[in-house]
Short mmCIF file of C-alpha atoms in Angstrom, two decimals:
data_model
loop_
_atom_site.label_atom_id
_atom_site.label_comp_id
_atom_site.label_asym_id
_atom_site.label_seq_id
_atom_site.Cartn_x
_atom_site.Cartn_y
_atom_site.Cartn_z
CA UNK A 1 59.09 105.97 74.64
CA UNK A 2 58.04 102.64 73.45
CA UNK A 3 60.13 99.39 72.92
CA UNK A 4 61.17 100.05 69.01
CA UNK A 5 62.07 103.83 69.51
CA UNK A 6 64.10 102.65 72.53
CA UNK A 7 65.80 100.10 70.44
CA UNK A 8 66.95 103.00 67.35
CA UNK A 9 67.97 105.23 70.03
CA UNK A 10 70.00 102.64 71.47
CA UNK A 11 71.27 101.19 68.11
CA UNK A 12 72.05 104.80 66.63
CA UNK A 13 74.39 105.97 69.86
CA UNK A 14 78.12 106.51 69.70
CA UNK A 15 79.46 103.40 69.56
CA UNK A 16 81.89 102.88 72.62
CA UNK A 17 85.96 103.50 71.94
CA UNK A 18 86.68 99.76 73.16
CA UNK A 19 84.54 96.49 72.50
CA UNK A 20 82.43 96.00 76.34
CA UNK A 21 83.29 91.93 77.57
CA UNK A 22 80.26 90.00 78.14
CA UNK A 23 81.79 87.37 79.70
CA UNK A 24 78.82 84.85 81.28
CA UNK A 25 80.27 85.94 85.21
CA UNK A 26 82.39 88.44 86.59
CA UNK A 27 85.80 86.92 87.30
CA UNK A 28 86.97 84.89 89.88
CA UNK A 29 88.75 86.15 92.74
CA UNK A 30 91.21 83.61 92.26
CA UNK A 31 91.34 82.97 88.90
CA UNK A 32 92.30 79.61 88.49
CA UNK A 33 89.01 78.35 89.92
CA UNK A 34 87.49 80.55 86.46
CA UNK A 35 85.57 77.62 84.54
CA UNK A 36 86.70 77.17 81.01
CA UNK A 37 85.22 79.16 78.75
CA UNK A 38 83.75 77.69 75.39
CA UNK A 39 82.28 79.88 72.88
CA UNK A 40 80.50 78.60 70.15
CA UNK A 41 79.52 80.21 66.86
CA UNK A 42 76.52 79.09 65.23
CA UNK A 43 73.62 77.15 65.89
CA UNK A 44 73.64 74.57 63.27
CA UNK A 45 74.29 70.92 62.94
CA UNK A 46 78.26 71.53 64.02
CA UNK A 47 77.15 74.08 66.86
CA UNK A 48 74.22 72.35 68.47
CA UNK A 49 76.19 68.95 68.86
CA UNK A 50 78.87 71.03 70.49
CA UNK A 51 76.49 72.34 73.10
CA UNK A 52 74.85 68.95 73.72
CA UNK A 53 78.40 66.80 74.23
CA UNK A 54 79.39 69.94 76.60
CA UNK A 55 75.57 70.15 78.33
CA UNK A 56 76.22 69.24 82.11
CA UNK A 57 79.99 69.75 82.36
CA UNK A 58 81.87 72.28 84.58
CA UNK A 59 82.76 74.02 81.48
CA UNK A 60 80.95 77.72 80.80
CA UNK A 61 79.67 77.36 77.66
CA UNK A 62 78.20 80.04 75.18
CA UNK A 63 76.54 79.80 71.78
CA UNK A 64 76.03 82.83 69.23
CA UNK A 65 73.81 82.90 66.42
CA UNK A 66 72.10 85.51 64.66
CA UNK A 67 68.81 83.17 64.44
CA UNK A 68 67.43 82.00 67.76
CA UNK A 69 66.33 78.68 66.36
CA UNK A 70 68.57 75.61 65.09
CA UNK A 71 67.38 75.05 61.79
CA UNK A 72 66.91 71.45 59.99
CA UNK A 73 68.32 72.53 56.83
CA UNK A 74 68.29 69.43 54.44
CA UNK A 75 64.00 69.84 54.61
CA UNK A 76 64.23 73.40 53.69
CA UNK A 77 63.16 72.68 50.29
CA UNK A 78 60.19 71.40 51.42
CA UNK A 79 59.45 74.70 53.05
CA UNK A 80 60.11 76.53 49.75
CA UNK A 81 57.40 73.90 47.94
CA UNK A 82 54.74 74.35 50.25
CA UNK A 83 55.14 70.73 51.96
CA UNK A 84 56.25 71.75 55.32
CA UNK A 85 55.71 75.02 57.21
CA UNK A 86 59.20 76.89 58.83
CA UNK A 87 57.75 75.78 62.26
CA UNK A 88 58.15 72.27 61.37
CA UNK A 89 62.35 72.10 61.15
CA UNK A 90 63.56 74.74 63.08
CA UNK A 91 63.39 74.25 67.18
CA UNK A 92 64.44 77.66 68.89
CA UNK A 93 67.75 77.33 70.85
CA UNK A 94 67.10 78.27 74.07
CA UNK A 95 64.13 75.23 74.06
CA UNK A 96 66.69 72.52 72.89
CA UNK A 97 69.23 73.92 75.83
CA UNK A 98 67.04 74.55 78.02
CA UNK A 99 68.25 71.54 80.98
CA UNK A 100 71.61 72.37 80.54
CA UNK A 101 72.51 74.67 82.89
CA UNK A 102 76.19 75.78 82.53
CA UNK A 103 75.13 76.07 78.64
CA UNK A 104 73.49 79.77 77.42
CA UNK A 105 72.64 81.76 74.20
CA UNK A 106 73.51 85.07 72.74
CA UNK A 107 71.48 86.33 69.84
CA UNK A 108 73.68 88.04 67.77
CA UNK A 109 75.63 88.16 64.38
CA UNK A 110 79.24 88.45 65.06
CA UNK A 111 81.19 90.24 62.83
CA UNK A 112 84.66 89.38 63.69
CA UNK A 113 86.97 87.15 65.26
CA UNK A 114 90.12 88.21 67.47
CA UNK A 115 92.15 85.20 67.55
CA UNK A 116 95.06 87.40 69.55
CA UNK A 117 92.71 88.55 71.97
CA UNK A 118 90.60 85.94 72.28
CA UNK A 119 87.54 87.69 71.50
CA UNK A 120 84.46 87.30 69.38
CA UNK A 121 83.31 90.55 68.38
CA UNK A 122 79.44 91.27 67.56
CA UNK A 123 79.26 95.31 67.00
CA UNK A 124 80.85 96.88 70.10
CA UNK A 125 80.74 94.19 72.07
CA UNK A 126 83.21 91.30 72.50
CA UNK A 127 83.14 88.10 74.38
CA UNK A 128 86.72 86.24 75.77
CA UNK A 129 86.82 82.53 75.46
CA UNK A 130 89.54 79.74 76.43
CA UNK A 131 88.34 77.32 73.41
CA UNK A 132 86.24 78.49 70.48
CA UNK A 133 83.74 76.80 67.97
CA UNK A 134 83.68 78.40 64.33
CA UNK A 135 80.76 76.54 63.29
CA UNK A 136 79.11 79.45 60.85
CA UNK A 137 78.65 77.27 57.59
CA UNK A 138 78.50 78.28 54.43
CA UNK A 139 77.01 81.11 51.87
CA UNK A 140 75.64 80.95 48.23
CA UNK A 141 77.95 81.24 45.63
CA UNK A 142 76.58 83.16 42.47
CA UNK A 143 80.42 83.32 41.37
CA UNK A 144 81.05 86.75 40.73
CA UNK A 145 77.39 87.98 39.79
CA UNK A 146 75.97 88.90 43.16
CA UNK A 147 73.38 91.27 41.60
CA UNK A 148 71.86 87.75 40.57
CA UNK A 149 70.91 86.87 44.06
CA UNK A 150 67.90 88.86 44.17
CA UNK A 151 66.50 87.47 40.80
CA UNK A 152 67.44 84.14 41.89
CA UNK A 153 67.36 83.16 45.45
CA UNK A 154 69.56 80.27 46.85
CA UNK A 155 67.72 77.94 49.33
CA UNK A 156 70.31 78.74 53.04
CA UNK A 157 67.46 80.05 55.12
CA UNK A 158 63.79 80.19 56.34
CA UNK A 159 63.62 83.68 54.69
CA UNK A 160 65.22 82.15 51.46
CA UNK A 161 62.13 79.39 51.80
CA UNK A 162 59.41 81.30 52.27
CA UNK A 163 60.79 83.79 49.31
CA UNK A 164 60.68 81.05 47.00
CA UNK A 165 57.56 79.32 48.02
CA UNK A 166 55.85 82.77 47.08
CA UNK A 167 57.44 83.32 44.10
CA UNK A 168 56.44 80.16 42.80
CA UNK A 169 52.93 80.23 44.00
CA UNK A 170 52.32 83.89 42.90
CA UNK A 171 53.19 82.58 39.41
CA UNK A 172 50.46 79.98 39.26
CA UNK A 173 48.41 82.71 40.14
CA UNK A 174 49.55 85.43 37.98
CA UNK A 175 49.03 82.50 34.71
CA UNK A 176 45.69 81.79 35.78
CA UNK A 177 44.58 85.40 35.13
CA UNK A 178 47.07 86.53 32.35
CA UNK A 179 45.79 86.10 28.68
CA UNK A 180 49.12 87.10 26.90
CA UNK A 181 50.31 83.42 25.72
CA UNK A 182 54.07 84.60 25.77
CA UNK A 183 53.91 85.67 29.29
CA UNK A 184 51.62 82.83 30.32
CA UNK A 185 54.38 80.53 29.04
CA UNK A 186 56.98 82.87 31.51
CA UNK A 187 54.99 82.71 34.43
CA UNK A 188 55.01 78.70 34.10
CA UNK A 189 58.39 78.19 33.77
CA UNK A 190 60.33 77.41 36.48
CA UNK A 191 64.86 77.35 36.26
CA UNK A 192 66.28 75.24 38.69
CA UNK A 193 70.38 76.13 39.17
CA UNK A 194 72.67 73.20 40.23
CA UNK A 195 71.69 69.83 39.40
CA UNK A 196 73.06 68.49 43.40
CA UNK A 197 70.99 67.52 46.26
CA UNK A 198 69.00 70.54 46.61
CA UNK A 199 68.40 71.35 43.03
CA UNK A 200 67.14 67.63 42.22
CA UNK A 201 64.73 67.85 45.10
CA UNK A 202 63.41 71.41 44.13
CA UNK A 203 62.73 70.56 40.47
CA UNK A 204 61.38 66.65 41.40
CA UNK A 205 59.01 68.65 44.17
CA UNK A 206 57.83 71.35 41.34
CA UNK A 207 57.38 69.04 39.10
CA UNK A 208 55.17 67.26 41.36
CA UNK A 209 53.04 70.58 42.65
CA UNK A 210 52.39 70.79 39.01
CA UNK A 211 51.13 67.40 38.17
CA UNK A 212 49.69 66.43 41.39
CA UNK A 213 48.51 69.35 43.93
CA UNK A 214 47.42 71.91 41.82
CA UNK A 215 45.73 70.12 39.14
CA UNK A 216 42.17 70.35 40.53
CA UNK A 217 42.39 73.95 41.58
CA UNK A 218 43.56 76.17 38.82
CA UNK A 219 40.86 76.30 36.23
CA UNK A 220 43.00 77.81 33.35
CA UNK A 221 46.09 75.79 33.86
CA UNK A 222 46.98 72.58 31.53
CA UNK A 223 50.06 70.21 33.29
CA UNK A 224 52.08 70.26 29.76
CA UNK A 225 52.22 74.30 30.21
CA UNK A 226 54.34 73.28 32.98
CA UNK A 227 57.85 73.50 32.44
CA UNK A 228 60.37 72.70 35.38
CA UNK A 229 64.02 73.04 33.88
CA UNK A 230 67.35 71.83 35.09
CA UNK A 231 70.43 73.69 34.15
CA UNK A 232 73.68 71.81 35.37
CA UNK A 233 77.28 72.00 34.26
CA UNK A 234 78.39 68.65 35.33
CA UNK A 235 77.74 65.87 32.72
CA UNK A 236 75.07 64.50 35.05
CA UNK A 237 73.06 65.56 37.95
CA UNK A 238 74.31 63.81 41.74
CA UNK A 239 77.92 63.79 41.02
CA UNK A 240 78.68 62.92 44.22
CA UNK A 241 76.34 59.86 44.08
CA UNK A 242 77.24 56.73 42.05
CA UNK A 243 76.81 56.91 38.30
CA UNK A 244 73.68 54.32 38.60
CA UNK A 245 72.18 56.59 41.00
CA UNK A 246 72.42 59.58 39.03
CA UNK A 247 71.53 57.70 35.70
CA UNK A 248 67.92 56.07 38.12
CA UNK A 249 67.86 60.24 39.42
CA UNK A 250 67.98 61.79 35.80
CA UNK A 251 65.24 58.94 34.63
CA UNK A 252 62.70 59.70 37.24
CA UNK A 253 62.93 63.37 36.68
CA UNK A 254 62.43 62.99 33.19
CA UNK A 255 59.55 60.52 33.60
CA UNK A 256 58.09 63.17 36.03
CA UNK A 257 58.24 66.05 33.35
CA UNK A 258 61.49 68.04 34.06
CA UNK A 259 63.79 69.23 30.84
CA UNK A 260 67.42 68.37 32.18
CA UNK A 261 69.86 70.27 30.53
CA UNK A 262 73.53 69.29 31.37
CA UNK A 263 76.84 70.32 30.13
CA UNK A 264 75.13 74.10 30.52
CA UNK A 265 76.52 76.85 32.10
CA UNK A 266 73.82 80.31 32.93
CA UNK A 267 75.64 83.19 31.04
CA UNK A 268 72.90 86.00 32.59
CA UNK A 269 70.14 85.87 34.89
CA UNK A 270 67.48 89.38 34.98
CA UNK A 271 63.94 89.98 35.42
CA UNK A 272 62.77 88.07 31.86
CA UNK A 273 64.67 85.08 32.21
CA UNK A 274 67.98 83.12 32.03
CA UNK A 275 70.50 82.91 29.30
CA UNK A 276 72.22 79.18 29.39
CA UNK A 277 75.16 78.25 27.20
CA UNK A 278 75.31 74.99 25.58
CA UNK A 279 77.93 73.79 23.64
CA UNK A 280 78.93 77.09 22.58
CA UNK A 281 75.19 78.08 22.12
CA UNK A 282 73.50 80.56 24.13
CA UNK A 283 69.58 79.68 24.58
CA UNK A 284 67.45 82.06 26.26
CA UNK A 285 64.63 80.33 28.36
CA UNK A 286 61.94 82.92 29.14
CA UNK A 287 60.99 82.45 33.22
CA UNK A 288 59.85 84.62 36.28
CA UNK A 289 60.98 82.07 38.47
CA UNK A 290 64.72 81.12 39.13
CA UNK A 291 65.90 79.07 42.05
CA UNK A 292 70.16 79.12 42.73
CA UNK A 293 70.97 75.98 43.95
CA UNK A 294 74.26 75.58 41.87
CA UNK A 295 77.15 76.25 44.67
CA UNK A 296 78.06 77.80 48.12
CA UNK A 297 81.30 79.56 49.63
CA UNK A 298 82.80 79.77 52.84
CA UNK A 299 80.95 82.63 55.29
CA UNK A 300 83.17 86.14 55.17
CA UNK A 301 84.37 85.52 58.48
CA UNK A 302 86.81 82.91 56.92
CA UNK A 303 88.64 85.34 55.31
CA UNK A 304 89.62 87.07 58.47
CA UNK A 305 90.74 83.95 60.29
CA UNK A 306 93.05 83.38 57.22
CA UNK A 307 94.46 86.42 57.04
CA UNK A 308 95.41 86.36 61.10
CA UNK A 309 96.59 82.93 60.84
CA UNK A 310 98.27 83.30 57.58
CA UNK A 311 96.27 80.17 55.59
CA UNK A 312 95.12 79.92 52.12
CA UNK A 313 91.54 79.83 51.65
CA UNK A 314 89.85 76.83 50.00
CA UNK A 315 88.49 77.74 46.19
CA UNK A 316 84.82 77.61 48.02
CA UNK A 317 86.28 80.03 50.51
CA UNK A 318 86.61 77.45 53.39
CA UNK A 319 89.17 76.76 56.04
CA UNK A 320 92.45 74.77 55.99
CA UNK A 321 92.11 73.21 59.28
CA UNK A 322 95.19 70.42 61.23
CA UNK A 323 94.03 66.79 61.84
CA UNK A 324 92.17 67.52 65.11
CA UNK A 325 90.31 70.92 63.41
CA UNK A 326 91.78 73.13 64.80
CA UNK A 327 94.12 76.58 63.31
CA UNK A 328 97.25 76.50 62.48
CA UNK A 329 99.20 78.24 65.42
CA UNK A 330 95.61 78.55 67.29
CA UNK A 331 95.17 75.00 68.62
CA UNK A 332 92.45 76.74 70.87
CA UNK A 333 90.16 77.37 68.01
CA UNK A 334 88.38 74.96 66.14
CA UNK A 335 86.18 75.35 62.72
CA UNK A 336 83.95 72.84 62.02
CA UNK A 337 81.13 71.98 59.51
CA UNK A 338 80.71 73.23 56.39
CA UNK A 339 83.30 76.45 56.93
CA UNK A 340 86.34 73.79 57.71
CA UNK A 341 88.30 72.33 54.59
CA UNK A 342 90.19 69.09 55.24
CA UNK A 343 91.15 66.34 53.25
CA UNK A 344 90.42 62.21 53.86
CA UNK A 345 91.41 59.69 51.49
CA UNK A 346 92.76 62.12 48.99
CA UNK A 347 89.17 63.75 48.66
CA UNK A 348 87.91 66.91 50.92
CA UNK A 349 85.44 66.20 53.37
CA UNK A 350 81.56 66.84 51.72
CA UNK A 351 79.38 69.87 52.98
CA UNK A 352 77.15 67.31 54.64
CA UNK A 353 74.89 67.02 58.09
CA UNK A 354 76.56 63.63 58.80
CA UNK A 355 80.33 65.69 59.08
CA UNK A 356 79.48 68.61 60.94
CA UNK A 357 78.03 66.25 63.38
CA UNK A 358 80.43 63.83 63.40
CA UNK A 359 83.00 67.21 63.60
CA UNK A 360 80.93 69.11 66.42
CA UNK A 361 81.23 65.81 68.72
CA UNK A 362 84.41 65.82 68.18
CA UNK A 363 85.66 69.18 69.18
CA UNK A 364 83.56 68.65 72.10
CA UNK A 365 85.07 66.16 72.99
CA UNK A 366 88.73 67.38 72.00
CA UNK A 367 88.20 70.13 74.70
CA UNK A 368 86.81 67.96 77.51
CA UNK A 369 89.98 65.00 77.23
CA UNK A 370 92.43 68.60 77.25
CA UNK A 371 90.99 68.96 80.63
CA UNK A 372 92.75 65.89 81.93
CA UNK A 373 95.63 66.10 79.41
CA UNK A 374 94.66 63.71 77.00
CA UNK A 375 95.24 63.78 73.46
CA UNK A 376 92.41 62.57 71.46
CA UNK A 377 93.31 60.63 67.66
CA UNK A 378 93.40 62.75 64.67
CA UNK A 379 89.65 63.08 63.63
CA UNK A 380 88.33 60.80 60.53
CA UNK A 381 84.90 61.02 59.01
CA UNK A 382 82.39 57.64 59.17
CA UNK A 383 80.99 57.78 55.62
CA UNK A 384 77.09 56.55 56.48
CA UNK A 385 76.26 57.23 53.24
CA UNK A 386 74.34 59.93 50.80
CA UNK A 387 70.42 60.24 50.29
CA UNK A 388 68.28 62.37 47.64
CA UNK A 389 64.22 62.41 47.39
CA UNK A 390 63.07 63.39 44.32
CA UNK A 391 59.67 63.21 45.14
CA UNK A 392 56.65 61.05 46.24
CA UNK A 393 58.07 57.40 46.99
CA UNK A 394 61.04 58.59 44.61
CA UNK A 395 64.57 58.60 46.25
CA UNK A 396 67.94 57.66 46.03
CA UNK A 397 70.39 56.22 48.53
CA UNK A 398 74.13 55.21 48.45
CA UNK A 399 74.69 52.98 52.15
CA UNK A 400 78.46 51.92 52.12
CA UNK A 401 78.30 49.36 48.71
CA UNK A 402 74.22 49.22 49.27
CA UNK A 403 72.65 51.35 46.10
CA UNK A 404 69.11 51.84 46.42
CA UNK A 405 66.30 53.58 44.66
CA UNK A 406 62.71 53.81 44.30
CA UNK A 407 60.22 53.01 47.16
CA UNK A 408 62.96 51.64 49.09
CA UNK A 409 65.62 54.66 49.19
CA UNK A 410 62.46 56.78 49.65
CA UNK A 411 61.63 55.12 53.21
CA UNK A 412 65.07 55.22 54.30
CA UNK A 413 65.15 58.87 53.23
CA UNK A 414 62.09 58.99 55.62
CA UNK A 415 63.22 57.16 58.38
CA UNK A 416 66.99 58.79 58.51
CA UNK A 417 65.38 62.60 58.55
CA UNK A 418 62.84 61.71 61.07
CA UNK A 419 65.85 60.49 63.13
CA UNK A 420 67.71 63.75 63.09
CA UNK A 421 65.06 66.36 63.11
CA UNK A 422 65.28 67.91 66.51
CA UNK A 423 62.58 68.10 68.75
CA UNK A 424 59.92 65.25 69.41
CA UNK A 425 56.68 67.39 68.62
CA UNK A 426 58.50 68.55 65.18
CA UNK A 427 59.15 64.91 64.40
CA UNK A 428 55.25 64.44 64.97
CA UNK A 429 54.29 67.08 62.45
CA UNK A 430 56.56 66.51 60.09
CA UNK A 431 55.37 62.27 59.90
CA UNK A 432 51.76 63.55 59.60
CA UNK A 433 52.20 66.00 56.83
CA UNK A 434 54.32 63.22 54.95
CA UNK A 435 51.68 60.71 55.24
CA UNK A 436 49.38 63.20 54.42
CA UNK A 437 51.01 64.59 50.76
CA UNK A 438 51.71 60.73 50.21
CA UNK A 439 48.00 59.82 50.44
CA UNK A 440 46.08 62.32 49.54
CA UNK A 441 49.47 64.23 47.89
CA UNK A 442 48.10 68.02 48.98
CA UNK A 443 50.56 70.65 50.43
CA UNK A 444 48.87 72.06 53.56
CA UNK A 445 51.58 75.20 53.46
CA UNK A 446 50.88 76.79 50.29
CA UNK A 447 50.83 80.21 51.69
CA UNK A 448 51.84 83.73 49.81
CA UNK A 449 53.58 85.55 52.08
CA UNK A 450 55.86 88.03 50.04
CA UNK A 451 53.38 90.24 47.44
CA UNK A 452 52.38 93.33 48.05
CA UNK A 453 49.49 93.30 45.50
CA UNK A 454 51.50 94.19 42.56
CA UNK A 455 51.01 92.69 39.17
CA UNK A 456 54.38 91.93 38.33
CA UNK A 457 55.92 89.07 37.71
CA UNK A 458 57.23 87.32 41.17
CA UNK A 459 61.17 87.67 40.23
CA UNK A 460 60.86 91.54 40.20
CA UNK A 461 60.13 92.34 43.97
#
């Protein structure tokens, strides 16, 4: 029997009648000289800052996540346009962790939470903790039209990256042979979702594959049969940035080619195209290429913490958390990140690296001062500000009352993600291939992965 057929045969048995512990050592004979147990869920920016704060205490510490690599998610984009390959911002776990000794990782997906118990469950197996880190983020949000996922992928994973990346790729190529001048026009149109972060840098970096990268290799393809377009519902694209910033944003991506179209909401998504409603107008915009990048909600494990603690969901689906993060009646478990919902100033916290950092280190450091009975302050978020690139030396940055765009924002955007990408050799690679685009602007990662040979369009795999 090889390793696969071993793997079904284990994976289709009778599941056990109770959940087997998988505690990290068999308990103590005396068992208040049993470490304290942390369990941490998720990988992430909220996860990973747990495990380092923790990394060399005489705490047990575990961290479960379905991936085995942390994942730099903010650069995904640049994964999906061909700039950057997956290797480049995601480190695996066990790599990162590897020095810390009382620190290990479970591959897994868990699929429930026993707060009673103290258990997190992944299939039939469970694992007891003393303090636990809900750090699981967030998923997209296609509000109420799931089926729309698979024409139009959101941008929350390496899988999600590479997807889109040969979607958008195949399409050049599919043009460059097609003759019909309706489905030409299709193939070269490109719907961008959400007029945020994300969806500003996909359309600015489309926009720029078209004018820049692929110019010189695609003999049949004209630049003005590109169109990049980008549907938002908001009056303006970067709500959350100053109104200057988002009036300099909306500017540059004009200047670089991309149709905005605000005030629109997408009435139906499918195989030909998207429907968009404007002003009580429906236009149709014929494209094989449709990237979600208008919202997110809370990961389905919220809604089982809320029903055992009795809270009321966020409307994104996230989690009412206390002043210190924790549950309500639960001050042993903590949910950080994206997946907690708390308010500051009268405004809820943003879905941003800089919180579930800021969050992670403090949790971690919640559970270490309970050690000696301390009681940390309530937690507040350091606002160090918002950045968006929108493409080659284009960027904009809000720094306390600092507002900055251009060249400028567009180094500090550098210098900022080059500070937080994990892993020295990944912070190498990733400086290279940006000097690299920025000189000679080619994409060294402009790889199909996803076609089977098929002729039809890329949004109907």
């Amino acid at each position: 029997m090889n390793v696969l057929s071993a793997l079904r045969t284990t994976a289709q048995a009778e599941p056990a009648a109770d959940a087997q512990t998988i505690d990290a050592a068999a308990p103590a004979a005396d068992e208040l000289v049993r470490p304290h147990r942390v369990v941490i869920v998720g990988g992430g920016f909220a996860g990973l800052n747990v495990a380092r704060v923790l990394a060399g205490t005489d705490l047990d510490v575990t961290i479960v996540d379905k991936r085995n690599f942390h994942l730099f998610q903010p650069l995904l984009y640049q994964v999906a346009t061909g700039a950057l390959s997956p290797g480049d911002i995601a480190a695996p776990l066990r790599e990162i962790l590897r020095k810390s000794s009382n620190v290990r990782t479970l591959l897994a997906e868990v699929t429930d939470i026993d707060l009673e118990a103290r258990q997190v469950l992944f299939g039939q197996q469970g694992l007891s903790y003393d303090s636990l880190i809900v750090a699981i983020g967030m998923v997209n949000n296609y509000f109420g039209h799931d089926e729309w996922e698979r024409l139009a992928p959101g941008l929350k994973s390496i899988e999600d990256a590479t997807e889109i990346r040969s979607r958008m790729l195949l399409a050049f190529e599919l043009a460059e042979r097609n003759s019909d001048p309706k489905e030409r026009q299709a193939l070269l149109t490109f719907v961008v979702v959400g007029g945020g972060a994300t969806g500003v840098e996909m359309a600015g970096a489309i926009a720029e594959i078209a004018a820049d990268t692929l110019r010189s290799e695609f003999r049949s393809i004209a630049r003005e049969s590109v169109r990049v377009v980008l549907v938002e519902g908001a009056g303006r694209v970067l709500t959350a940035f100053p109104e200057a910033l988002s009036a300099s944003a909306e500017q540059t991506l004009a200047r670089m080619g991309v149709e905005l179209r605000m005030h629109a909401m997408v009435r139906d998504i499918d195989a030909e195209g998207v429907t968009v409603e404007l002003a009580g107008t429906q236009d149709r915009i014929p494209a094989r290429v449709v990237v979600w990048a208008a919202g997110v909600r809370g990961h389905p494990l919220a809604a089982s913490l809320a029903e055992q603690t009795g809270a009321t969901l966020s409307r994104q689906g996230t989690v009412p958390v206390r002043e210190d993060l924790t549950l309500p009646n639960h001050p042993e478990v903590f949910v950080v990140g994206d997946l907690a919902y708390r308010e500051q100033d009268g405004r809820p916290l943003p879905g941003v690296a800089q919180v579930a950092i800021q969050q992670g280190r403090y949790a971690a450091e919640t559970i270490l001062a309970r050690q000696t009975d301390k009681t940390p302050p309530p937690f507040r978020y350091e606002d160090k500000g918002s950045m968006a690139t929108i493409g080659r030396a284009k960027a904009v940055a809000a720094i306390g009352r600092l507002e900055l765009s251009g060249f400028v924002a567009w180094l500090a955007w550098l210098f900022v993600h080059l500070l937080f990408l994990v892993g020295f050799e990944n912070r190498v690679l990733v400086l290279l291939q940006w000097s690299w685009y920025y000189f000679w602007r080619r994409r060294s990662a402009r790889l199909i992965t996803a076609w089977s040979g098929d002729s039809r369009a890329p949004s109907r795999f």
